Every structure is written in structure tokens, then in C-alpha cells.
XYZ file of C-alpha atoms in Angstrom:
694
model
C -121.034 -105.838 -114.464
C -118.848 -104.258 -117.130
C -121.276 -101.416 -117.634
C -121.116 -100.722 -113.946
C -117.333 -100.730 -114.020
C -117.333 -97.638 -116.155
C -119.393 -95.846 -113.569
C -117.998 -97.265 -110.393
C -114.496 -98.417 -109.474
C -114.100 -102.057 -108.704
C -112.026 -102.385 -105.513
C -109.762 -105.224 -104.589
C -108.150 -105.153 -101.163
C -105.433 -107.353 -99.698
C -107.006 -109.246 -96.865
C -104.115 -111.319 -95.670
C -101.715 -114.139 -96.367
C -102.299 -117.772 -95.579
C -99.279 -120.013 -95.632
C -99.450 -123.648 -94.614
C -96.219 -125.299 -93.604
C -95.731 -129.022 -93.738
C -94.926 -130.798 -90.513
C -91.315 -130.237 -89.523
C -90.592 -133.920 -89.602
C -91.421 -134.082 -93.285
C -88.813 -131.456 -94.070
C -90.600 -130.464 -97.274
C -89.414 -127.105 -98.637
C -91.934 -124.356 -99.241
C -92.672 -123.190 -102.753
C -92.968 -119.576 -103.898
C -96.793 -119.858 -103.899
C -99.019 -117.800 -101.622
C -102.771 -117.262 -101.185
C -104.221 -113.906 -102.060
C -107.644 -112.939 -100.586
C -109.552 -109.864 -101.605
C -112.930 -108.103 -101.803
C -114.724 -107.384 -105.062
C -117.545 -104.807 -105.199
C -119.621 -103.263 -107.920
C -121.207 -99.859 -107.418
C -120.352 -100.109 -103.739
C -122.193 -103.438 -103.348
C -120.292 -106.688 -102.616
C -120.277 -108.857 -105.734
C -121.586 -112.409 -105.849
C -121.108 -114.767 -108.775
C -118.455 -116.285 -110.984
C -115.613 -114.136 -112.317
C -112.425 -114.503 -114.302
C -109.484 -112.661 -112.664
C -106.002 -112.118 -114.139
C -102.986 -111.256 -111.870
C -99.732 -109.519 -112.816
C -96.780 -108.669 -110.520
C -94.752 -105.424 -110.892
C -91.774 -103.830 -109.158
C -93.397 -100.368 -109.006
C -96.857 -98.967 -108.121
C -97.136 -97.550 -111.663
C -95.309 -98.385 -114.865
C -92.198 -100.403 -113.870
C -91.302 -103.926 -114.932
C -93.565 -106.974 -114.860
C -92.103 -109.846 -112.844
C -92.940 -113.434 -113.701
C -95.818 -114.456 -115.952
C -99.481 -113.352 -115.994
C -101.638 -115.664 -113.808
C -105.357 -116.254 -114.441
C -108.085 -117.695 -112.180
C -110.961 -118.960 -114.431
C -114.542 -119.200 -113.087
C -113.457 -117.941 -109.649
C -116.372 -117.933 -107.180
C -117.016 -114.648 -105.410
C -119.388 -114.748 -102.471
C -120.591 -111.588 -100.786
C -117.588 -109.804 -102.343
C -114.930 -112.227 -100.986
C -112.609 -114.351 -103.062
C -109.296 -116.148 -102.728
C -106.678 -117.307 -105.226
C -103.432 -119.261 -104.960
C -100.646 -117.439 -106.847
C -97.090 -118.511 -107.752
C -94.961 -116.029 -109.705
C -91.793 -118.005 -109.113
C -88.587 -116.756 -107.473
C -89.282 -113.053 -107.772
C -89.460 -112.158 -104.064
C -85.883 -111.099 -103.212
C -86.613 -108.554 -100.530
C -87.808 -105.621 -102.683
C -91.341 -104.195 -102.746
C -93.790 -105.853 -105.124
C -97.146 -104.582 -106.475
C -100.077 -106.746 -107.666
C -102.247 -105.673 -110.626
C -105.729 -107.257 -111.205
C -108.035 -107.487 -114.236
C -111.634 -108.757 -113.718
C -114.528 -109.836 -115.971
C -117.810 -111.669 -115.257
C -117.648 -115.308 -116.331
C -119.374 -115.684 -119.709
C -118.008 -119.083 -120.624
C -114.715 -117.744 -122.005
C -111.545 -119.368 -120.766
C -108.362 -117.585 -119.688
C -106.775 -117.821 -123.125
C -109.298 -115.240 -124.326
C -108.220 -111.798 -123.113
C -111.327 -109.832 -124.009
C -113.779 -108.140 -121.661
C -111.440 -107.532 -118.697
C -111.579 -104.411 -116.557
C -108.223 -103.180 -115.120
C -108.515 -102.445 -111.399
C -106.626 -99.502 -109.972
C -104.482 -98.863 -108.044
C -102.028 -101.754 -107.909
C -101.929 -103.422 -104.520
C -98.670 -103.406 -102.529
C -97.928 -106.842 -101.128
C -96.881 -107.129 -97.542
C -93.559 -108.694 -96.494
C -95.041 -112.156 -96.060
C -94.279 -113.448 -99.579
C -90.632 -112.506 -99.059
C -90.272 -114.678 -95.978
C -87.881 -117.553 -96.484
C -87.253 -120.482 -94.217
C -84.258 -122.708 -94.715
C -85.288 -126.282 -94.000
C -81.627 -127.157 -93.533
C -80.908 -124.365 -91.045
C -80.493 -126.884 -88.248
C -77.624 -128.499 -90.093
C -75.972 -125.319 -91.465
C -72.837 -125.988 -89.451
C -72.416 -129.478 -90.807
C -69.399 -130.274 -92.907
C -71.475 -130.554 -96.062
C -73.068 -127.135 -95.652
C -69.801 -125.550 -94.559
C -68.378 -126.355 -97.959
C -70.422 -123.474 -99.347
C -68.463 -121.177 -96.980
C -65.137 -122.323 -98.312
C -64.755 -124.869 -95.569
C -64.197 -122.106 -92.989
C -65.841 -121.810 -89.564
C -68.261 -118.938 -89.008
C -65.660 -117.032 -86.957
C -63.377 -116.904 -90.001
C -65.627 -114.317 -91.621
C -65.633 -111.968 -88.637
C -61.846 -111.405 -88.776
C -60.649 -108.510 -90.973
C -57.303 -110.269 -91.425
C -59.079 -112.837 -93.605
C -60.619 -110.293 -95.960
C -59.383 -109.969 -99.526
C -60.307 -107.607 -102.305
C -60.895 -103.847 -102.114
C -63.172 -102.029 -99.704
C -64.795 -98.907 -101.162
C -63.698 -95.647 -99.543
C -67.233 -94.993 -98.309
C -67.047 -98.172 -96.215
C -63.966 -97.003 -94.313
C -64.199 -95.040 -91.056
C -62.913 -91.492 -90.976
C -59.922 -92.517 -88.852
C -58.466 -94.620 -91.683
C -55.792 -92.756 -93.682
C -56.301 -92.498 -97.410
C -53.624 -91.710 -99.974
C -55.786 -90.107 -102.655
C -57.208 -87.200 -100.648
C -55.902 -84.527 -98.295
C -55.523 -85.883 -94.775
C -55.200 -84.288 -91.378
C -53.292 -86.337 -88.822
C -53.514 -85.420 -85.158
C -51.554 -88.346 -83.773
C -47.851 -89.163 -83.848
C -46.602 -90.649 -87.126
C -43.423 -92.729 -87.273
C -41.819 -93.673 -90.583
C -39.303 -96.475 -90.185
C -38.648 -97.067 -93.884
C -35.473 -95.177 -94.811
C -36.532 -95.264 -98.445
C -39.589 -93.048 -97.909
C -39.472 -90.087 -100.286
C -41.753 -87.138 -99.550
C -42.384 -84.610 -102.288
C -44.614 -81.584 -102.570
C -44.983 -78.354 -100.633
C -44.592 -78.452 -96.860
C -45.479 -75.552 -94.617
C -44.940 -74.787 -90.957
C -42.103 -73.590 -88.757
C -40.185 -76.861 -88.925
C -39.542 -76.567 -85.205
C -40.488 -80.201 -84.735
C -37.942 -81.524 -87.234
C -34.901 -83.102 -85.590
C -31.821 -85.026 -86.685
C -31.674 -83.270 -90.064
C -28.581 -84.220 -92.048
C -26.989 -81.284 -93.851
C -25.886 -83.630 -96.616
C -29.544 -84.092 -97.522
C -30.199 -80.399 -98.109
C -30.416 -79.732 -101.831
C -28.026 -77.278 -103.423
C -29.258 -73.717 -103.533
C -28.886 -70.376 -101.807
C -30.034 -69.600 -98.287
C -31.164 -65.995 -98.008
C -29.245 -63.804 -95.617
C -32.351 -63.439 -93.494
C -32.249 -67.215 -92.991
C -28.710 -67.165 -91.599
C -27.600 -66.431 -88.078
C -26.132 -63.004 -87.487
C -22.589 -64.277 -87.030
C -22.711 -66.100 -90.367
C -23.828 -62.957 -92.124
C -20.998 -60.963 -90.597
C -18.421 -63.525 -91.702
C -19.789 -63.569 -95.248
C -19.781 -59.791 -95.407
C -16.019 -59.836 -94.979
C -15.487 -62.062 -97.990
C -18.243 -61.572 -100.545
C -17.406 -58.030 -101.776
C -14.951 -57.773 -104.628
C -13.842 -54.479 -103.083
C -13.901 -52.878 -99.658
C -15.272 -49.296 -99.325
C -12.683 -46.848 -98.030
C -13.476 -43.160 -98.561
C -14.975 -40.647 -100.990
C -13.566 -38.090 -103.417
C -15.438 -35.008 -104.680
C -14.672 -32.457 -107.386
C -16.284 -29.610 -109.352
C -18.038 -26.515 -107.982
C -16.879 -25.972 -104.391
C -18.555 -22.609 -103.687
C -20.508 -23.989 -100.722
C -17.943 -26.573 -99.628
C -19.834 -29.388 -101.337
C -16.564 -31.041 -102.469
C -14.900 -30.926 -99.025
C -15.407 -34.520 -97.952
C -15.358 -34.798 -94.127
C -12.640 -36.892 -92.536
C -13.831 -40.232 -91.223
C -13.766 -41.247 -87.561
C -11.245 -43.971 -86.776
C -12.333 -47.405 -87.938
C -15.131 -46.175 -90.228
C -15.460 -46.074 -93.998
C -17.914 -44.502 -96.414
C -20.294 -47.042 -97.980
C -22.547 -44.856 -100.208
C -22.630 -41.295 -101.563
C -25.306 -38.887 -102.860
C -25.463 -35.275 -103.994
C -27.987 -32.443 -104.179
C -27.905 -28.981 -105.716
C -24.993 -27.637 -103.694
C -24.613 -30.200 -100.955
C -23.323 -33.759 -100.614
C -24.192 -36.760 -98.459
C -22.491 -40.001 -97.502
C -23.418 -43.111 -95.568
C -20.859 -44.432 -93.093
C -20.113 -48.047 -92.176
C -21.612 -47.611 -88.695
C -25.013 -46.774 -90.201
C -24.791 -43.011 -89.669
C -25.068 -40.323 -92.370
C -23.165 -37.096 -92.826
C -23.884 -34.062 -95.065
C -21.674 -31.179 -96.138
C -21.806 -28.122 -98.407
C -24.670 -25.624 -98.482
C -26.734 -25.530 -95.292
C -29.653 -23.660 -96.840
C -32.903 -24.707 -95.158
C -30.938 -26.953 -92.781
C -29.606 -29.294 -95.473
C -26.743 -30.417 -93.233
C -28.894 -31.166 -90.207
C -29.122 -34.950 -90.517
C -31.914 -36.150 -88.193
C -30.877 -38.195 -85.172
C -31.664 -41.890 -85.311
C -33.997 -43.766 -82.961
C -32.314 -46.288 -80.683
C -31.310 -49.458 -82.512
C -31.953 -47.965 -85.976
C -29.376 -47.160 -88.678
C -29.366 -45.359 -92.008
C -29.114 -47.682 -95.027
C -29.329 -45.301 -98.050
C -29.142 -41.562 -98.810
C -30.422 -39.341 -101.658
C -30.313 -35.652 -102.496
C -32.739 -33.286 -104.214
C -31.974 -29.744 -105.327
C -32.596 -28.302 -101.864
C -33.641 -31.272 -99.747
C -32.299 -34.620 -98.596
C -33.687 -38.091 -97.919
C -32.343 -41.066 -95.982
C -33.736 -44.586 -95.647
C -33.636 -46.118 -92.158
C -33.239 -49.785 -91.241
C -36.793 -49.889 -89.871
C -38.188 -49.095 -93.345
C -39.010 -45.470 -92.589
C -37.690 -42.422 -94.470
C -36.203 -39.281 -92.954
C -36.409 -36.050 -94.978
C -34.942 -32.611 -94.241
C -34.164 -29.297 -95.962
C -36.531 -27.155 -98.017
C -40.215 -28.154 -97.842
C -41.759 -25.405 -99.965
C -43.481 -27.965 -102.223
C -44.122 -30.694 -99.653
C -41.088 -32.677 -100.730
C -40.418 -33.623 -97.096
C -43.963 -34.909 -96.457
C -43.176 -38.627 -96.581
C -46.373 -40.733 -96.761
C -46.686 -42.746 -93.554
C -48.041 -46.183 -92.842
C -45.808 -48.243 -95.147
C -42.210 -49.454 -95.206
C -39.763 -48.271 -97.862
C -36.736 -49.887 -99.519
C -35.179 -47.088 -101.658
C -35.332 -43.290 -102.033
C -34.579 -40.648 -104.691
C -34.667 -36.844 -104.720
C -35.641 -34.578 -107.648
C -35.944 -30.851 -108.212
C -38.628 -30.266 -105.564
C -40.193 -33.709 -105.358
C -39.287 -37.067 -103.855
C -39.652 -40.742 -104.760
C -39.486 -43.952 -102.745
C -39.931 -47.653 -103.355
C -42.344 -49.432 -101.049
C -41.662 -52.917 -99.730
C -44.583 -54.278 -101.799
C -42.847 -53.276 -105.047
C -44.917 -50.166 -105.721
C -43.574 -46.603 -105.827
C -44.664 -43.456 -104.005
C -44.006 -39.851 -105.066
C -44.743 -36.550 -103.357
C -43.874 -32.842 -103.578
C -43.949 -30.444 -106.550
C -46.157 -31.797 -109.351
C -46.304 -29.105 -112.032
C -45.603 -31.632 -114.838
C -47.073 -34.782 -113.337
C -43.721 -35.931 -111.937
C -45.423 -37.420 -108.852
C -48.127 -39.294 -110.820
C -46.608 -42.768 -110.596
C -47.841 -44.975 -113.489
C -49.764 -48.134 -112.667
C -47.850 -51.398 -113.063
C -48.721 -54.240 -115.429
C -50.006 -57.382 -113.718
C -47.234 -59.312 -111.990
C -44.645 -56.511 -112.362
C -43.062 -54.420 -109.590
C -40.799 -51.373 -109.381
C -37.202 -52.219 -108.443
C -35.497 -48.774 -108.613
C -36.438 -45.088 -108.958
C -34.676 -41.868 -109.965
C -35.751 -38.237 -110.220
C -34.868 -35.190 -112.324
C -36.039 -31.610 -112.063
C -39.563 -32.131 -113.427
C -39.598 -35.835 -114.348
C -39.214 -39.246 -112.702
C -37.967 -42.696 -113.760
C -38.836 -46.184 -112.603
C -37.089 -49.483 -113.317
C -39.537 -52.407 -113.447
C -38.976 -56.049 -112.552
C -39.408 -57.076 -116.198
C -36.273 -55.078 -117.096
C -38.065 -52.142 -118.682
C -37.863 -48.426 -117.813
C -40.731 -45.942 -117.703
C -40.496 -42.124 -117.419
C -43.267 -39.753 -116.360
C -43.605 -35.999 -115.837
C -42.181 -33.395 -118.207
C -41.913 -34.533 -121.827
C -39.507 -31.752 -122.796
C -36.427 -32.753 -124.794
C -37.808 -36.257 -125.359
C -37.460 -37.251 -121.709
C -40.299 -39.762 -121.985
C -38.811 -41.524 -125.029
C -36.998 -44.466 -123.428
C -34.663 -46.078 -126.012
C -35.679 -49.527 -127.220
C -33.600 -52.436 -125.973
C -31.629 -54.847 -128.160
C -32.991 -58.390 -128.268
C -32.282 -60.315 -125.090
C -31.111 -57.214 -123.168
C -32.814 -55.584 -120.164
C -32.312 -52.423 -118.139
C -30.688 -52.946 -114.730
C -30.302 -49.442 -113.201
C -31.578 -45.893 -113.741
C -30.274 -42.400 -112.996
C -31.347 -38.872 -113.827
C -29.808 -35.503 -114.411
C -31.672 -32.232 -114.259
C -33.152 -32.697 -117.734
C -31.687 -35.924 -119.062
C -31.951 -39.628 -118.246
C -29.534 -42.545 -118.059
C -30.067 -46.300 -117.780
C -27.626 -49.181 -117.436
C -28.251 -52.224 -119.647
C -27.638 -55.886 -118.801
C -24.942 -56.154 -121.469
C -22.828 -53.546 -119.649
C -23.658 -50.691 -122.018
C -25.355 -47.420 -121.164
C -28.341 -45.603 -122.694
C -28.845 -41.836 -122.325
C -31.560 -39.505 -123.648
C -33.095 -36.053 -123.106
C -31.481 -32.576 -123.022
C -28.060 -32.574 -124.705
C -26.829 -29.009 -125.085
C -23.593 -29.919 -123.275
C -23.159 -33.470 -124.603
C -24.510 -34.952 -121.376
C -26.060 -37.887 -123.242
C -23.004 -38.634 -125.415
C -21.896 -41.794 -123.611
C -18.167 -42.535 -124.135
C -17.252 -45.783 -125.864
C -15.996 -48.590 -123.675
C -12.509 -50.077 -123.879
C -12.367 -53.672 -125.096
C -13.512 -56.070 -122.404
C -14.879 -53.349 -120.111
C -18.471 -52.696 -119.021
C -20.337 -49.971 -117.188
C -21.352 -50.937 -113.643
C -22.871 -47.745 -112.149
C -24.196 -44.413 -113.428
C -25.262 -40.964 -112.147
C -26.637 -37.749 -113.645
C -26.024 -34.113 -112.593
C -27.217 -30.703 -113.678
C -25.761 -30.977 -117.174
C -23.140 -33.703 -116.813
C -22.995 -37.450 -116.330
C -20.778 -39.993 -114.567
C -20.326 -43.755 -114.950
C -18.178 -46.388 -113.250
C -16.455 -48.966 -115.434
C -15.682 -52.553 -114.516
C -11.969 -51.681 -114.426
C -12.608 -49.329 -111.485
C -12.303 -46.112 -113.468
C -14.866 -43.281 -113.559
C -15.669 -41.572 -116.848
C -17.431 -38.185 -116.970
C -18.935 -36.193 -119.812
C -21.100 -33.118 -120.410
C -20.775 -29.618 -118.924
C -17.410 -28.865 -117.317
C -17.530 -25.150 -116.427
C -16.649 -26.004 -112.816
C -14.434 -29.008 -113.487
C -17.236 -31.414 -112.618
C -16.025 -33.902 -115.248
C -12.339 -33.729 -114.235
C -12.142 -37.051 -112.417
C -9.256 -37.192 -109.902
C -6.602 -39.830 -110.400
C -6.894 -42.814 -108.106
C -4.334 -43.586 -105.425
C -2.605 -46.937 -105.834
C -4.680 -49.894 -104.671
C -8.034 -48.081 -104.892
C -10.878 -48.228 -107.411
C -14.030 -46.204 -107.932
C -17.175 -48.213 -107.144
C -20.062 -45.694 -106.912
C -20.818 -42.184 -108.162
C -23.237 -39.308 -107.511
C -23.824 -35.956 -109.194
C -24.929 -32.584 -107.917
C -25.856 -29.628 -110.106
C -22.237 -28.753 -110.839
C -20.154 -31.104 -108.720
C -19.391 -34.800 -108.554
C -18.636 -37.318 -105.824
C -17.395 -40.897 -106.006
C -16.864 -43.702 -103.529
C -13.401 -45.211 -103.493
C -12.779 -48.784 -102.416
C -9.880 -51.118 -101.875
C -9.235 -53.414 -104.825
C -8.552 -56.391 -102.533
C -10.830 -59.247 -103.482
C -11.348 -62.770 -102.274
C -9.186 -64.175 -105.036
C -6.364 -61.768 -104.183
C -6.296 -62.608 -100.472
C -3.310 -64.929 -100.026
C -3.113 -67.165 -96.980
C 0.449 -66.866 -95.743
C 2.375 -68.726 -93.091
C 3.727 -72.209 -92.577
C 0.293 -73.838 -92.482
C 1.433 -75.849 -89.471
C -1.855 -75.140 -87.684
C -3.985 -76.407 -90.561
C -5.406 -79.863 -89.923
C -7.676 -82.361 -91.626
C -6.607 -81.321 -95.112
C -7.855 -83.531 -97.929
C -5.629 -84.281 -100.909
C -8.821 -84.557 -102.983
C -9.186 -80.786 -102.661
C -5.736 -79.999 -104.092
C -5.471 -78.635 -107.619
C -2.502 -77.882 -109.770
C 0.989 -79.305 -109.329
C 2.740 -79.594 -105.973
C 6.378 -78.586 -106.399
C 9.009 -81.043 -105.276
C 10.446 -78.538 -102.809
C 7.201 -78.600 -100.861
C 7.300 -82.351 -100.210
C 9.442 -83.723 -97.350
C 12.059 -85.671 -99.296
C 15.368 -87.206 -98.234
C 17.757 -89.021 -100.530
C 20.751 -91.342 -100.472
C 22.735 -90.362 -103.504
C 26.037 -92.131 -104.347
C 26.593 -92.885 -100.701
C 29.711 -94.941 -100.131
C 29.001 -98.126 -98.182
C 31.767 -99.258 -95.774
C 32.484 -102.944 -95.266
C 30.181 -104.512 -92.690
C 29.800 -108.128 -91.659
C 26.335 -109.539 -92.219
C 24.565 -111.546 -89.531
C 22.698 -114.692 -90.448
C 20.240 -114.420 -87.572
C 19.355 -110.764 -87.145
C 19.053 -107.755 -89.423
C 22.099 -105.501 -89.533
C 21.985 -101.784 -90.270
C 23.838 -101.026 -93.462
C 26.346 -98.333 -92.531
C 25.749 -94.999 -94.214
C 22.096 -95.657 -95.058
C 20.381 -93.794 -92.199
C 18.567 -90.538 -93.012
C 16.533 -88.463 -90.562
C 13.844 -86.020 -91.752
C 10.772 -84.353 -90.273
C 7.744 -86.184 -91.592
C 4.033 -85.869 -91.088
C 1.938 -88.767 -89.856
C 0.933 -90.906 -92.791
C 3.095 -93.051 -95.051
C 6.586 -92.943 -96.468
C 7.489 -94.387 -99.869
C 11.131 -95.503 -100.138
C 12.884 -96.567 -103.320
C 16.506 -97.786 -103.112
C 19.225 -99.270 -105.316
C 22.457 -100.963 -104.104
C 25.570 -102.026 -105.941
C 27.446 -104.892 -104.216
C 28.868 -108.403 -104.600
C 28.363 -111.814 -103.072
C 31.380 -113.961 -102.198
C 29.727 -117.342 -102.741
C 27.482 -118.397 -105.559
C 23.948 -119.007 -104.250
C 24.157 -116.716 -101.219
C 20.733 -115.255 -100.371
C 20.093 -112.027 -98.453
C 17.026 -110.243 -97.115
C 16.708 -106.445 -97.305
C 14.142 -104.252 -95.541
C 13.526 -100.595 -94.671
C 13.158 -99.509 -91.057
C 11.448 -96.239 -90.062
C 11.894 -95.062 -86.468
C 9.788 -92.181 -85.069
C 10.262 -91.261 -81.398
C 11.300 -94.804 -80.567
C 8.451 -96.451 -82.473
C 9.734 -98.595 -85.345
C 7.864 -99.735 -88.417
C 9.234 -101.929 -91.191
C 8.693 -102.313 -94.883
C 8.344 -105.694 -96.570
C 11.401 -107.955 -96.884
C 12.949 -108.414 -100.331
C 15.144 -111.496 -101.002
C 18.066 -111.489 -103.435
C 20.253 -114.476 -104.469
C 23.730 -113.881 -105.875
C 24.796 -116.446 -108.434
C 27.951 -114.858 -109.826
C 30.292 -114.815 -106.871
C 32.559 -111.775 -106.680
C 30.907 -110.050 -109.626
C 29.239 -106.776 -108.672
C 25.487 -106.893 -108.874
C 22.955 -104.082 -108.718
C 19.782 -104.763 -106.775
C 16.825 -102.502 -105.968
C 13.663 -102.526 -103.914
C 10.903 -100.387 -102.552
C 8.832 -100.151 -99.404
C 5.898 -98.317 -97.933
C 5.991 -97.822 -94.165
C 3.440 -96.254 -91.861
C 4.618 -93.150 -90.024
C 3.045 -92.359 -86.629
C 2.866 -88.912 -85.083
C 6.006 -87.819 -83.285
C 8.155 -85.500 -85.375
C 11.394 -86.618 -87.013
C 11.740 -90.075 -88.541
C 14.977 -91.986 -89.137
C 14.969 -94.235 -92.194
C 17.493 -97.106 -92.398
C 18.170 -99.922 -94.863
C 18.788 -103.244 -93.095
C 20.097 -106.594 -94.341
C 20.637 -110.150 -93.045
C 21.888 -113.393 -94.553
C 19.123 -115.807 -95.440
C 21.066 -118.828 -96.728
C 24.503 -119.884 -97.964
C 27.931 -119.668 -96.306
C 29.251 -116.734 -98.191
C 29.049 -113.065 -97.292
C 27.540 -110.105 -99.035
C 30.364 -107.555 -99.233
C 30.026 -103.882 -99.845
C 32.926 -101.524 -99.512
C 33.858 -98.001 -100.375
C 33.629 -98.825 -104.026
C 29.985 -99.776 -103.648
C 27.091 -97.329 -103.366
C 23.457 -96.813 -102.420
C 20.974 -94.477 -104.086
C 17.470 -93.955 -102.782
C 14.598 -91.549 -102.250
C 12.263 -91.152 -99.302
C 8.943 -89.426 -99.950
C 6.582 -88.707 -97.067
C 2.857 -88.724 -97.890
C 0.942 -87.202 -95.001
C -2.571 -88.200 -94.081
């Protein structure tokens, strides 16, 4: 048989499962045993004889883990290939697949303890589900009290109610409609949060149109951009935020083409910005229009008309051309176009402009810069920006250009003559904040209020004047061969070439200050503004119309003359009989003053005498406003020294209603004793009434 095994596979097949159950009445539980029947063949011929067969159970068709012990059937009879064996591997059938492995040898008198001579049959046989079947003999009594104890003493319905569940359900077991707090969620239904303590943090997007009942007190401190404010708010702020109010412009220097003859302003308008070219000047007016004067070569004075609803917001001048920025982000250019300096690139919006010799510059709204026109020295080749940096201002000279970057640095490109490209290094912690250019020199304002200048210097145009103590430079401009700067004290200083008086700054009229400057080739122009500031605007008048004032907002010391005060000082008190039942007005104690609604504080002192020892008297203050009387607390005094003069004092706080003037009176009545309280012309009252308004 064994020799045949090497030539021919020995096959064992699962024929079926026989399970015999005891009668139900016996209620005997089944064991884990089952009967395995199979076919054994050798060389394709059913085997007949006695064989030893060993059985092993695994959890996989190959390899895997053996379950239970190895079972052996010794001297098992095989007839016409059929055999059967009762197997019991114990409690290993828990619902997972199981695979049976067989080893066979012909019976030679060896018992199962001897493991030699066996042939391993392949493949392992997968058992059907029958061995996994389980029948609970006590199923009929599962609802009995004794069995229910294994369910915690709860009825079956208890375990179908989610309200009785404890522990944690894994996220995978939850339906998609259940909100989770550890992942991004999309909610399509209405959410109501009734807990006032809910705090939401993070980034929220959307229009916010659905937010209602927002309390302004809950808005964190910060600055709302002007674009986020209503138009009327912006207009109100614009009246108060400037430290000066633009008024007009002054120009001086070469006047051969009328470039210093500043046009008169229409009624109600002011100049808000100035610029200058070779021999012409420009200014922006408060109504958003622009005006030009001086040389009209190539139509320099022909300011283009504006589209409906559009205004001019900035102006700039080149040697023989002009530029103006419009409120719609477009740029208008006019004058000489021999080098294409008027050919503004289209398709983008601009935020600033500058004019050079025969080229132009503009800042785009995305923080980049554009340049066009004459490019003999590379003056229109705008340098690329470092990552994360933008251009914030531009300026242009004859053959060079400057750009201020958002990191506070300055870069120059174009002609390198006279060291134009050599931007001075900055002191530690200082940045550049503005740039300007002359024909062949450069200027830049620093964050510490000082000024840097470099380039051509044959006329001293880069010799920046020293600042007075406490002053700083606030604006700068460059001309042909001269320079201008505005100081924080409102003065303009000028230096460099002065053949045409271009550095002879006119004296300022009283109440005005210089706030902006521009330079042409040989002339200068400056914007003059009122020096009125928010801090200098006094609010005059009686203040009678002001309401709802809070004392918590007052600072400083309120002078005594401002407070409504009335006094009794050394007032002689005539003799008056004192009633024992009602209060009597003490003659000479009434004072009438205009008081605000609120409270009055009254302090008083009386000198008098009692005729009988032990006489007691009550004193009080009465305040009468438009027929409505209020009273202060009653103070009792007992005189124990007879005719001896005694000084007594008291105080009161009385509420004052609205109604205008209030009459204050000191009243007295006898409380006990037969004597009288006498006061005569030798006696006196002193007192003070202070009104504290609401």
C-alpha cells in the first residue's frame, strides 16, 4: 500500500455528517463529537482491509494553526473504499472554517502510539457547517428568571433600546447623519445652540448674511477697513482723521512757461495733491478733477475728460508727459509719446503712477510694477520680486527707476551713472518708507524720520540738511538738480541748484503748513494745508444740548465755577417761633438756583440757643422744584445748656427732578420739651449746596 502511495494519490472525500440527537424528553446536551465518513483508494481502486488513520484539525487549508489534539483510529476497517470514524476535537467549532488533515497506513500490528509508516493525504478537507451547529437544550426556558440573570436581569426589549447602551460606539458603526467632532462636517439642516456658553473658534467664511442679533459689545477690538464701512461713516471720518486740511498750492522757481502760476480754485474746492514735469505742473482737486498749467508742448495741459462716475485720485509728471490715476484703476496719459511713454499696458488695475524722462511707471493692484516707454538704459526692466514681497511705491528719473518694496527695502534699475544703483544701507531696525527721484539723483525717506540721498551731486542735491531737534522728515521730492523735503513742523526745506530760485521756499501764511512737495526740472510746488487738527478743534457753547453725559468719561479737575453752587454764608437768622407739630421754615435760609436733574448735597451749620435744658429739635432740608418737594433726612439735636449758644451742623442729600430752578430751605420743628429754640439777629447759618447732575 505504501509503495503505491508514492505513485498514486490516496484520496479521502467528505461523504457527510451523521448526528444522532437524544430524545427531546431526555434533554441530554450534545457533545462536540461528529462522524466523519470518507473513501480511501489506492491506484484508483477502492481499498479494502484494515488501516490506521490519524486526524488533525486546522484553521487554514495549508499551514495555519492546529486546533485540538491529534486523533487516531487504530485498525479501522475499510470496505470497498468506505470508512467512518467518530471524531471529537473539543470546543473548537466557533463559526470559522475548519480543515481536516488525514494520515493513513496499512495495519501492521502497530498501535497509534507508533507514528511510523503514515502517508499524509492531500489536500486538507474543508468541513461543512454541520459541526458548527449548536442547539441549546434550554432554549425553551431562555426567558425564565434563572436564565434572564445572564442578561443582567433585563427583559429582551431592554437591549433593543439605544437609551440603555453604555460604552463607546466606533465611528464606523455610526450612520453618516450623525455629527462627529473630530472631522470636518457639512450640515444642511438648521442648527440651534441654546447654551450661551458656547465658544466657537477658528476660521469662518461666508457672507454672514444669515447672522442676526449680533451684539457690538462682542466684536473684538481692531480696525475695520474703510471698504467695510458705509459711505456716510467714511465721510464723517474723513472730516476728523487728517491732522491738517488741504487748502491750496504754492509754486516757485523757473516761471518761463507759467509753470509756477497756480490756477485759482473754484469756490468750495481745495488742492489735495501736486506733481511737476519738465516745465509744467499738475494738481489734484478735492472734487476728483485734475488741472495742469505751464508749458503746453505736445498738449501737456490737455487733461483728458473723465468717464461718468469716475474721478482722478493721483497725478504724476514726466519731462514732457503726464499721468493720472483714475478711481476705476485705469491710468490716463497725455503729452509727448515719442518713446511710447503714453502707451499704458491695458488689462490690469493700477494703484500708483510715476513719470520719468521719457518713460512711465505704475503699481499694479497685485503688488507688481509695470514700466513702459524709453528704455535705453534698462529703466523699464522692472526687477523680479523675492517670494512674498510686493512693490508699494515707485519713482522715476531721467534714465533710471526706483521701487519701494513691502519689506522696507529700495531697489534701483536703469542707468548706473553716478552710483544711482547704490542704495545706501539701512541702520539696524530701520526701513525705507518712501522714494523720490530727481533727474540723476535718488532720495528715500527712512522710518526713523531721516532722509537718504545718492547719485549725481554737482549742485549739492544729495546734501540733505540736518534736522532740528525733535523734527523728522515726512515727505520728499527730487527735481532736475535740486531736492525738497517736508518736515514734521510743517516747513519745507530745499537744497541743490538754485539758478532759478527753485530752492527759495516762500514763507507760509499764518495758520498754514506745507504737507506735500513736487519738483520740476527747475521749479518747485508745494501743497499748503490748514494746521487745524482734531486735538485743536474746541467744542464751544453752553453744552445745554448735550445729554447722556457720563461722569466716568471726565478727566482732569472740574473748576468750582462750573458747578451749580449756592451758599448761605453768615446769614443773620431773625427770631421765629418754632412749632411742635409741623416743620417751620427758618427765615433767611431759602436759596434758589438752577440745578440739573440728579442730586443735591447740602451741608449746613447753625449757631443758636435753647431756652430750656433738654429741649429737642428736628432739622431737615427741603428742596422744591416746580412745586415738587423732596426732603433730606431729619437730624435731632438736644440742648442741655439752656441759654448758652450752641453750634450744630448737619448734611443731606436730596433727589432733584427735572424742572429748572430749585429752592432749598432749612426747616425745623420742636420734638420734645417745653422750651423754645431761639435764633435772632446775633445767630447765623452757613451752608453749601452742590448739585450733582445725573
